[in-house]
Amino acid sequence: MSNLSVKLQVPNGKEITLPTGLFINNEFVKGNSEEKLESIDPATEQPICSVEIAAASDVDAAVQAARAAFNNPPWRDLPGEGRSKLLHKAADLMEQHLDELFAIQSMDVGKPYASSRQMEGAHLVGTLRYFAGWADKIHGQTIPVNKDKFAYTLKQPVGVCAAISPWNYPLTNSGWKLGPALATGNCIILKPSEYSPLSSLYLAKLFKEAGYPPGVVQVLNGYGKTTGEMLTTHLGIDKIAFTGSTATGRRVIQAAAVNMKKTTIEAGGKSACIIFDDADLEQAAKWAAVGGFGNAGQICSANSRILVQEGAEEKFLAIFAAVAKATKVGKPFDADTTQGPQTSKMQFDKVLGYIEDAKQLGAKLVTGGGPLRETGNSNKGYFIQPTVFSGEEVFGPAPAVTTFKTEEEASALANNSTYGLAAMIFTENIKVAHRTAARLQAGIIWVNESNNFDWKLPFGGFKQSGLGRELGQSSLEAYLEEKVVHVNC
Ligand code: NAD
């Protein structure tokens, strides 16, 4: 074991060599910070390993390397076909190393390994291939002005981007930012969450293997208030793609104002799931569980508020409670686990605090409602029972169910939030579905499903859930500047 890599013993018996340095200029290097970042396995509460943290001088070095890569061949002059080929090559390598990538992520954040490797793995590879397909289709237009003049527009990369991501989807979130940034010819510095520092390091190793020139893709680990803020305030960064909480999103926008960095903000939500009384309640309960207990309830677009039309409430609650009870909470590497632990002690304490608050406020507990200590880890691990309340909202794997009478009331209740990320509608009536979808103030509406993502479709929020969109064709614009050339003939 060198001091810049570690051999990880995966609970499924495999061994993986993980680089632990900062990834600057295509090398894993020691950071100038004395401090190291320790990753704790949330299923066992045991330390996994420590990684390097970026100090201000390391951030400077990464920004300089990115600027040099951006301004010079080979990256500057690589045509779209070349960028497409490289991104496809990176996707091939991800596909070949899904076992390693997702084992590292599961150890780091506690996701069930089998299902996240399968679903998030396909999503990561699909996202990179989708954007690889766009790389040679980025172009402006020609605009006739008058008989002596025309103009044309050029779409050019913004420059040096910083991607700041949360702990709930470390690999998926990296793909959402790397894909469009690299397809459009930018350089990008990833700053993973301090609660999920490991998987991006393996990702970096694969990007180097794919043949990316030094400085194009870099990874700096560190805390938000130090490394994160050094990036958001750095004058050498041109764009920030941020995913995280609304509170941090606000700070990022303020910091970015210093040199008017372009910003994309994907922030929090309190998404409503509206279930009309004509809905297929079995399907509604199944999907509400996907969006409520999936990823241990740690999804930005989780359906944390379930609104059921009066008359259907009792039946829905009975089915939903049965689905919640059938959720298999367990260790991430057990094959039948459908819900792992909360990612960190901080998150575990926070969710249990919310559950206790809801109880104090008089919410009716339908099922669950506390920590789970019988997972074979001698009382260790940040496991929480899938929990359902009626009458009060809770964040975490604990959606709350309330009722509504009319279609108008359902939309009004759903819109009664400072957030506007997602919403779900369950009904067999196509007119009700479309009318409600049009009324809801949210960036993503799912009809008769929940939290089913697709890289071809834009993702992002209204109101305080964010600025701009990730995924889909429109996300490319966030990584491009438009230049107009006036030609007077
Ligand atoms: P967070 O806001 O605490 O941290 C997110 C990232 O920002 C981390 O990398 C952190 O280190 C960094 N950061 C913190 N303070 C910073 C600062 N002052 N300057 C620069 N960077 C800073 O969020 P979290 O707890 O890691 O993630 C959970 C949140 O993310 C939830 O609110 C969830 O809803 C949201 N989320 C949103 C989406 C979306 O697409 N809308 C997706 C996933 C998660």
XYZ file of C-alpha atoms and ligand atoms in Angstrom:
533
model
C 0.000 0.000 0.000
C 1.626 3.265 -1.112
C 0.700 6.395 0.756
C -1.297 7.555 -2.293
C -3.295 4.395 -2.834
C -5.006 1.855 -0.652
C -6.150 -1.746 -1.069
C -9.838 -1.908 -0.214
C -11.230 -5.225 0.998
C -14.760 -5.261 -0.406
C -17.304 -7.183 1.719
C -18.044 -9.344 -1.366
C -14.507 -10.751 -1.165
C -12.883 -8.647 -3.899
C -9.879 -6.395 -3.445
C -9.633 -3.023 -5.192
C -6.672 -0.674 -5.378
C -7.978 2.857 -4.940
C -5.895 5.989 -5.520
C -6.213 8.386 -2.584
C -4.406 11.487 -3.892
C -5.748 14.643 -5.458
C -6.059 14.101 -9.211
C -4.278 17.065 -10.809
C -2.811 17.169 -14.331
C -3.407 13.417 -14.784
C -1.445 12.447 -11.659
C -2.548 11.447 -8.173
C -0.637 13.799 -5.896
C -0.314 14.688 -2.223
C -2.347 17.653 -1.093
C -0.788 20.638 0.648
C -3.317 20.372 3.461
C -2.049 18.654 6.617
C -5.517 17.255 7.178
C -6.862 14.069 5.530
C -10.474 13.165 4.843
C -11.610 9.899 6.407
C -14.358 7.841 4.796
C -16.519 5.897 7.262
C -18.483 2.812 6.171
C -22.067 3.690 7.212
C -23.009 -0.002 7.491
C -20.323 -0.763 10.093
C -19.279 2.693 11.364
C -15.659 1.598 10.714
C -13.122 3.809 8.863
C -12.442 2.671 5.284
C -9.460 4.860 4.376
C -8.292 8.476 4.229
C -7.824 10.622 1.142
C -5.945 13.830 0.399
C -7.642 17.207 0.872
C -7.017 20.158 -1.459
C -5.585 23.340 0.080
C -5.763 26.716 -1.695
C -2.447 26.074 -3.475
C -3.774 22.732 -4.797
C -6.910 24.441 -6.091
C -4.653 27.000 -7.839
C -2.584 24.199 -9.376
C -5.690 22.416 -10.691
C -7.159 25.621 -12.115
C -3.849 26.439 -13.835
C -3.627 22.931 -15.301
C -7.209 23.192 -16.536
C -6.578 26.611 -18.108
C -3.436 25.320 -19.853
C -5.372 22.323 -21.196
C -8.246 24.540 -22.341
C -6.014 27.032 -24.195
C -3.710 24.573 -25.925
C -3.676 21.588 -28.253
C -4.538 18.768 -28.163
C -7.774 19.522 -26.237
C -8.346 22.998 -27.702
C -8.206 21.735 -31.279
C -9.892 18.379 -30.866
C -12.913 18.302 -33.197
C -16.318 17.048 -32.085
C -15.655 13.552 -33.449
C -12.528 13.343 -31.294
C -14.408 14.444 -28.159
C -17.135 11.947 -28.960
C -14.643 9.105 -29.362
C -12.921 9.915 -26.057
C -16.210 10.078 -24.160
C -17.312 6.750 -25.679
C -13.968 5.274 -24.631
C -14.526 6.542 -21.073
C -18.025 4.999 -21.127
C -16.535 1.664 -22.293
C -14.093 1.701 -19.382
C -16.870 2.579 -16.899
C -18.866 -0.366 -18.254
C -15.892 -2.698 -17.813
C -15.305 -1.501 -14.244
C -18.839 -1.209 -12.881
C -17.976 -3.813 -10.212
C -15.167 -1.679 -8.815
C -16.901 1.694 -9.187
C -20.104 0.598 -7.494
C -18.411 -1.499 -4.786
C -16.386 1.576 -3.815
C -19.509 3.741 -3.847
C -21.485 1.224 -1.741
C -18.711 1.024 0.854
C -18.467 4.815 0.940
C -22.193 5.716 1.141
C -24.072 2.491 1.967
C -26.145 1.983 -1.201
C -27.323 -1.586 -1.906
C -24.567 -2.846 -4.217
C -26.515 -5.143 -6.555
C -29.285 -2.709 -7.454
C -27.125 0.424 -7.628
C -24.535 -1.357 -9.817
C -27.297 -2.422 -12.169
C -29.426 0.730 -12.321
C -27.015 3.569 -11.578
C -24.344 1.720 -13.570
C -26.523 1.634 -16.677
C -27.438 5.275 -16.064
C -23.801 6.390 -15.749
C -22.729 4.629 -18.945
C -25.890 5.724 -20.792
C -25.393 9.351 -19.760
C -21.811 9.439 -21.030
C -22.789 7.766 -24.325
C -25.732 10.154 -24.773
C -23.461 13.198 -24.443
C -20.769 11.526 -26.574
C -23.441 11.463 -29.280
C -23.879 15.234 -29.019
C -20.180 16.134 -29.215
C -20.078 16.452 -33.031
C -23.490 18.132 -33.288
C -22.654 21.406 -31.528
C -23.005 24.273 -33.964
C -24.368 27.764 -34.423
C -26.451 29.179 -37.251
C -26.226 31.608 -40.163
C -28.555 34.622 -40.018
C -29.152 36.895 -43.033
C -29.317 40.558 -41.888
C -29.753 42.622 -45.109
C -28.458 42.547 -48.678
C -24.922 43.571 -47.606
C -24.693 41.769 -44.350
C -25.091 38.426 -42.681
C -24.024 37.021 -39.346
C -23.160 33.611 -38.017
C -23.032 32.270 -34.492
C -20.431 29.999 -32.944
C -21.086 27.797 -29.924
C -17.908 27.647 -27.866
C -17.050 25.981 -24.551
C -17.302 28.179 -21.436
C -13.826 27.229 -20.193
C -12.847 25.876 -16.784
C -15.794 24.387 -14.882
C -16.073 23.291 -11.250
C -18.553 20.521 -10.455
C -19.627 20.409 -6.813
C -21.706 17.385 -5.919
C -23.603 15.834 -2.976
C -23.220 12.451 -1.284
C -26.486 10.818 -2.319
C -25.543 9.981 -5.954
C -21.775 10.491 -6.257
C -21.237 8.598 -9.530
C -24.520 9.500 -11.230
C -24.022 13.138 -10.380
C -20.462 13.144 -11.718
C -21.747 11.705 -15.008
C -24.430 14.406 -15.262
C -21.694 17.048 -15.159
C -18.780 15.333 -16.931
C -20.896 14.287 -19.922
C -22.065 17.709 -21.168
C -18.894 19.530 -20.026
C -16.571 17.239 -21.987
C -18.838 16.829 -25.015
C -18.753 20.619 -25.470
C -14.963 20.945 -25.009
C -14.657 22.308 -21.461
C -12.216 21.333 -18.709
C -13.766 20.224 -15.434
C -12.686 19.940 -11.797
C -14.854 17.628 -9.659
C -15.282 18.377 -5.944
C -17.130 15.410 -4.423
C -18.936 15.717 -1.103
C -16.813 15.200 2.010
C -19.240 12.339 2.816
C -18.511 10.497 -0.455
C -14.898 11.136 -1.460
C -13.932 7.716 -2.863
C -15.703 6.744 -6.090
C -14.671 9.883 -8.045
C -11.014 8.913 -7.540
C -11.559 5.613 -9.360
C -13.530 7.501 -11.998
C -10.544 9.837 -12.487
C -8.226 6.868 -12.997
C -10.534 5.591 -15.770
C -10.711 9.004 -17.478
C -6.908 9.038 -17.595
C -6.898 5.514 -19.064
C -9.417 6.631 -21.681
C -6.779 9.085 -22.959
C -7.992 12.491 -21.723
C -5.117 15.002 -21.873
C -3.717 16.297 -18.531
C -5.855 19.027 -16.924
C -9.119 18.202 -18.708
C -10.641 16.092 -15.905
C -9.413 16.634 -12.336
C -10.679 15.656 -8.868
C -10.142 17.618 -5.661
C -11.517 16.249 -2.415
C -12.207 18.456 0.574
C -14.827 20.134 2.717
C -17.437 22.475 1.294
C -16.532 25.468 3.417
C -12.847 25.201 2.453
C -12.125 23.429 -0.865
C -15.676 24.068 -2.163
C -15.545 27.764 -1.396
C -12.018 28.066 -2.838
C -13.466 26.853 -6.140
C -16.618 28.972 -6.092
C -14.639 32.153 -5.350
C -11.668 31.379 -7.637
C -11.278 33.919 -10.436
C -9.904 31.221 -12.758
C -13.162 29.240 -12.730
C -15.700 30.200 -15.410
C -18.649 28.006 -14.513
C -20.007 26.106 -11.534
C -22.310 23.128 -11.784
C -23.614 22.618 -8.254
C -25.889 19.932 -6.808
C -26.742 19.992 -3.123
C -28.945 21.727 -0.601
C -30.793 24.965 -1.298
C -28.920 26.724 1.530
C -25.534 25.872 0.009
C -26.853 26.678 -3.468
C -27.548 30.233 -2.299
C -23.972 30.561 -0.984
C -22.615 29.238 -4.269
C -24.578 31.847 -6.246
C -23.285 34.618 -3.956
C -19.685 33.414 -4.297
C -20.020 33.002 -8.059
C -21.046 36.646 -8.371
C -17.423 37.701 -7.794
C -16.575 37.148 -11.474
C -20.084 36.347 -12.749
C -19.419 32.652 -13.137
C -22.152 30.868 -15.019
C -24.016 28.671 -12.528
C -26.264 25.664 -12.702
C -27.896 24.889 -9.376
C -29.681 21.605 -8.641
C -31.016 21.937 -5.121
C -33.492 20.392 -2.720
C -37.169 19.537 -2.989
C -40.283 18.546 -1.085
C -41.992 16.857 -3.977
C -45.695 16.057 -3.849
C -47.181 12.805 -5.078
C -50.866 13.280 -5.945
C -52.971 10.138 -5.964
C -56.505 10.536 -7.357
C -59.201 8.126 -6.222
C -59.416 6.451 -9.652
C -55.698 5.536 -9.630
C -54.362 1.988 -9.623
C -53.488 2.080 -5.914
C -51.170 -0.953 -6.060
C -49.075 0.773 -8.743
C -49.250 4.104 -6.909
C -47.974 2.468 -3.696
C -45.214 0.649 -5.563
C -43.951 3.859 -7.195
C -44.438 5.949 -4.048
C -42.143 3.459 -2.311
C -39.542 3.823 -5.090
C -39.634 7.595 -4.614
C -39.989 7.434 -0.821
C -37.654 4.684 0.371
C -35.344 4.425 -2.669
C -31.737 5.291 -1.755
C -32.894 5.185 1.892
C -35.122 8.193 1.214
C -32.093 10.302 0.256
C -33.296 11.417 -3.181
C -33.654 15.115 -4.024
C -36.858 14.347 -5.946
C -38.238 11.961 -3.295
C -42.040 12.037 -3.004
C -41.908 13.218 0.594
C -45.507 14.553 0.545
C -48.134 12.039 -0.535
C -51.552 13.593 -1.196
C -54.371 11.063 -1.529
C -57.896 11.945 -2.621
C -60.439 11.480 0.155
C -62.070 8.097 -0.083
C -58.918 6.322 -1.277
C -56.800 7.132 1.780
C -57.518 4.087 3.916
C -56.951 1.563 1.139
C -53.797 3.343 -0.085
C -52.314 3.530 3.422
C -52.864 -0.188 3.980
C -51.128 -1.116 0.695
C -48.351 1.448 1.190
C -47.635 0.312 4.777
C -47.380 -3.283 3.530
C -44.899 -2.209 0.814
C -42.892 -0.267 3.440
C -42.788 -3.290 5.758
C -41.635 -5.520 2.884
C -38.650 -3.231 2.216
C -35.583 -5.255 3.134
C -33.281 -3.023 5.157
C -29.841 -4.583 5.379
C -26.151 -4.526 4.683
C -25.241 -3.037 1.273
C -23.534 -6.189 -0.017
C -26.330 -8.628 0.957
C -28.041 -9.647 -2.283
C -31.606 -9.162 -1.002
C -31.072 -5.690 0.533
C -33.337 -3.042 -0.941
C -32.563 -0.274 1.569
C -29.110 0.323 3.039
C -28.094 2.569 5.927
C -28.268 6.352 5.925
C -25.029 7.654 4.424
C -23.552 9.241 7.518
C -24.081 9.691 11.245
C -25.065 13.266 10.493
C -27.863 12.107 8.179
C -28.912 9.297 10.573
C -29.263 11.725 13.497
C -31.031 14.281 11.303
C -33.670 11.829 10.043
C -34.299 10.372 13.510
C -34.653 13.963 14.777
C -37.258 14.713 12.075
C -39.144 11.524 12.958
C -39.186 12.474 16.660
C -40.344 16.020 15.784
C -43.193 14.595 13.696
C -44.245 12.360 16.611
C -44.176 15.383 18.964
C -46.300 17.348 16.486
C -48.906 14.605 16.712
C -48.385 12.942 13.323
C -49.867 9.457 13.208
C -47.211 6.791 12.755
C -48.425 4.194 10.258
C -45.314 2.017 10.255
C -41.610 2.163 11.234
C -40.501 5.199 13.210
C -37.035 4.484 14.570
C -33.522 3.098 14.064
C -33.030 -0.510 13.052
C -30.452 -2.373 15.063
C -30.878 -6.005 14.065
C -28.865 -6.068 10.836
C -26.166 -8.426 12.088
C -23.632 -5.698 12.797
C -23.699 -5.889 16.598
C -25.720 -2.721 16.864
C -23.613 -0.820 14.352
C -24.623 1.025 11.211
C -26.899 3.953 10.425
C -30.011 1.909 9.568
C -33.524 3.359 9.867
C -36.872 1.577 9.501
C -38.919 2.512 6.428
C -41.408 4.868 8.016
C -44.817 6.178 7.000
C -46.625 9.013 8.758
C -50.064 10.327 8.093
C -50.607 14.026 8.641
C -47.066 15.478 8.894
C -43.998 15.850 6.646
C -40.626 14.241 7.384
C -37.402 14.089 5.313
C -35.638 10.705 4.947
C -37.225 7.314 4.361
C -40.462 8.575 5.936
C -43.015 9.995 3.505
C -46.136 11.566 5.014
C -49.649 10.965 3.705
C -52.378 13.631 3.790
C -55.690 13.997 1.929
C -57.332 16.389 -0.536
C -60.856 16.745 -1.929
C -60.665 18.292 -5.411
C -58.288 18.541 -8.342
C -57.755 22.274 -7.635
C -57.004 21.622 -3.974
C -54.464 18.929 -4.919
C -52.493 21.360 -7.125
C -52.728 24.128 -4.538
C -51.388 21.861 -1.779
C -48.626 20.542 -4.031
C -47.613 24.091 -5.021
C -47.633 25.294 -1.412
C -43.863 25.010 -1.058
C -40.818 27.169 -1.621
C -39.432 24.220 -3.605
C -40.465 23.089 -7.072
C -38.311 20.151 -8.087
C -40.673 17.299 -8.972
C -44.242 16.046 -8.634
C -46.033 12.793 -9.351
C -49.635 12.289 -10.524
C -51.493 8.990 -10.298
C -54.790 8.764 -12.166
C -56.401 6.768 -14.988
C -58.003 9.972 -16.336
C -55.781 11.437 -19.036
C -57.467 14.869 -18.911
C -56.959 15.178 -15.158
C -53.327 14.107 -15.609
C -52.531 16.734 -18.256
C -54.477 19.531 -16.510
C -52.696 18.847 -13.239
C -49.275 18.520 -14.905
C -49.775 21.973 -16.457
C -50.750 23.534 -13.104
C -47.942 22.140 -10.971
C -44.974 24.412 -10.292
C -42.235 21.805 -10.667
C -39.521 21.035 -13.194
C -40.196 17.289 -13.451
C -43.655 15.702 -13.491
C -44.060 11.933 -13.465
C -47.476 10.554 -14.477
C -48.174 7.066 -13.067
C -44.551 6.568 -12.017
C -41.974 8.186 -9.728
C -38.255 8.861 -9.865
C -37.721 7.049 -13.133
C -34.794 8.975 -14.658
C -33.671 9.230 -18.248
C -30.560 10.992 -19.517
C -32.427 12.207 -22.621
C -34.794 14.297 -20.478
C -34.042 17.592 -18.704
C -33.785 17.472 -14.911
C -34.060 20.513 -12.628
C -36.351 22.615 -10.538
C -38.662 25.633 -10.357
C -38.488 28.135 -7.455
C -35.801 27.435 -4.842
C -35.075 23.976 -6.243
C -32.565 25.384 -8.661
C -31.350 27.253 -11.708
C -30.992 25.661 -15.122
C -31.254 22.017 -16.128
C -29.009 18.975 -16.254
C -29.379 16.078 -18.717
C -31.144 16.261 -22.066
C -30.239 18.460 -25.002
C -30.893 21.737 -23.168
C -28.180 20.990 -20.574
C -25.520 21.511 -23.257
C -26.285 25.240 -23.392
C -25.128 25.608 -19.778
C -21.621 24.647 -20.924
C -21.547 26.830 -24.046
C -21.079 30.493 -24.867
C -22.738 31.873 -27.980
C -20.655 34.193 -30.142
C -22.080 36.200 -33.044
C -19.858 37.222 -35.959
C -21.217 40.194 -38.013
C -20.070 40.053 -41.630
C -20.413 43.210 -43.724
C -19.757 42.105 -47.320
P -24.731 20.188 0.707
O -25.339 21.411 0.155
O -24.401 20.138 2.144
O -23.369 19.846 -0.051
C -23.298 19.685 -1.460
C -21.884 19.945 -1.927
O -21.578 21.320 -1.695
C -20.816 19.143 -1.196
O -19.806 18.766 -2.103
C -20.262 20.151 -0.197
O -18.932 19.877 0.186
C -20.345 21.429 -1.006
N -20.384 22.659 -0.201
C -20.886 22.826 1.049
N -20.741 24.114 1.425
C -20.150 24.779 0.399
C -19.754 26.122 0.184
N -19.933 27.064 1.103
N -19.184 26.430 -0.996
C -19.002 25.504 -1.958
N -19.354 24.207 -1.813
C -19.928 23.846 -0.641
O -25.709 19.008 0.295
P -25.597 17.478 0.694
O -26.060 17.341 2.094
O -24.270 16.932 0.290
O -26.644 16.839 -0.312
C -27.987 16.673 -0.024
C -28.805 17.757 -0.688
O -28.618 17.709 -2.101
C -30.291 17.569 -0.455
O -30.848 18.824 -0.123
C -30.803 17.100 -1.815
O -32.153 17.449 -2.030
C -29.870 17.808 -2.752
N -29.804 17.140 -4.067
C -30.350 17.768 -5.163
C -30.327 17.145 -6.403
C -30.934 17.785 -7.626
O -30.616 17.355 -8.732
N -31.782 18.789 -7.503
C -29.721 15.882 -6.544
C -29.168 15.284 -5.423
C -29.206 15.948 -4.186
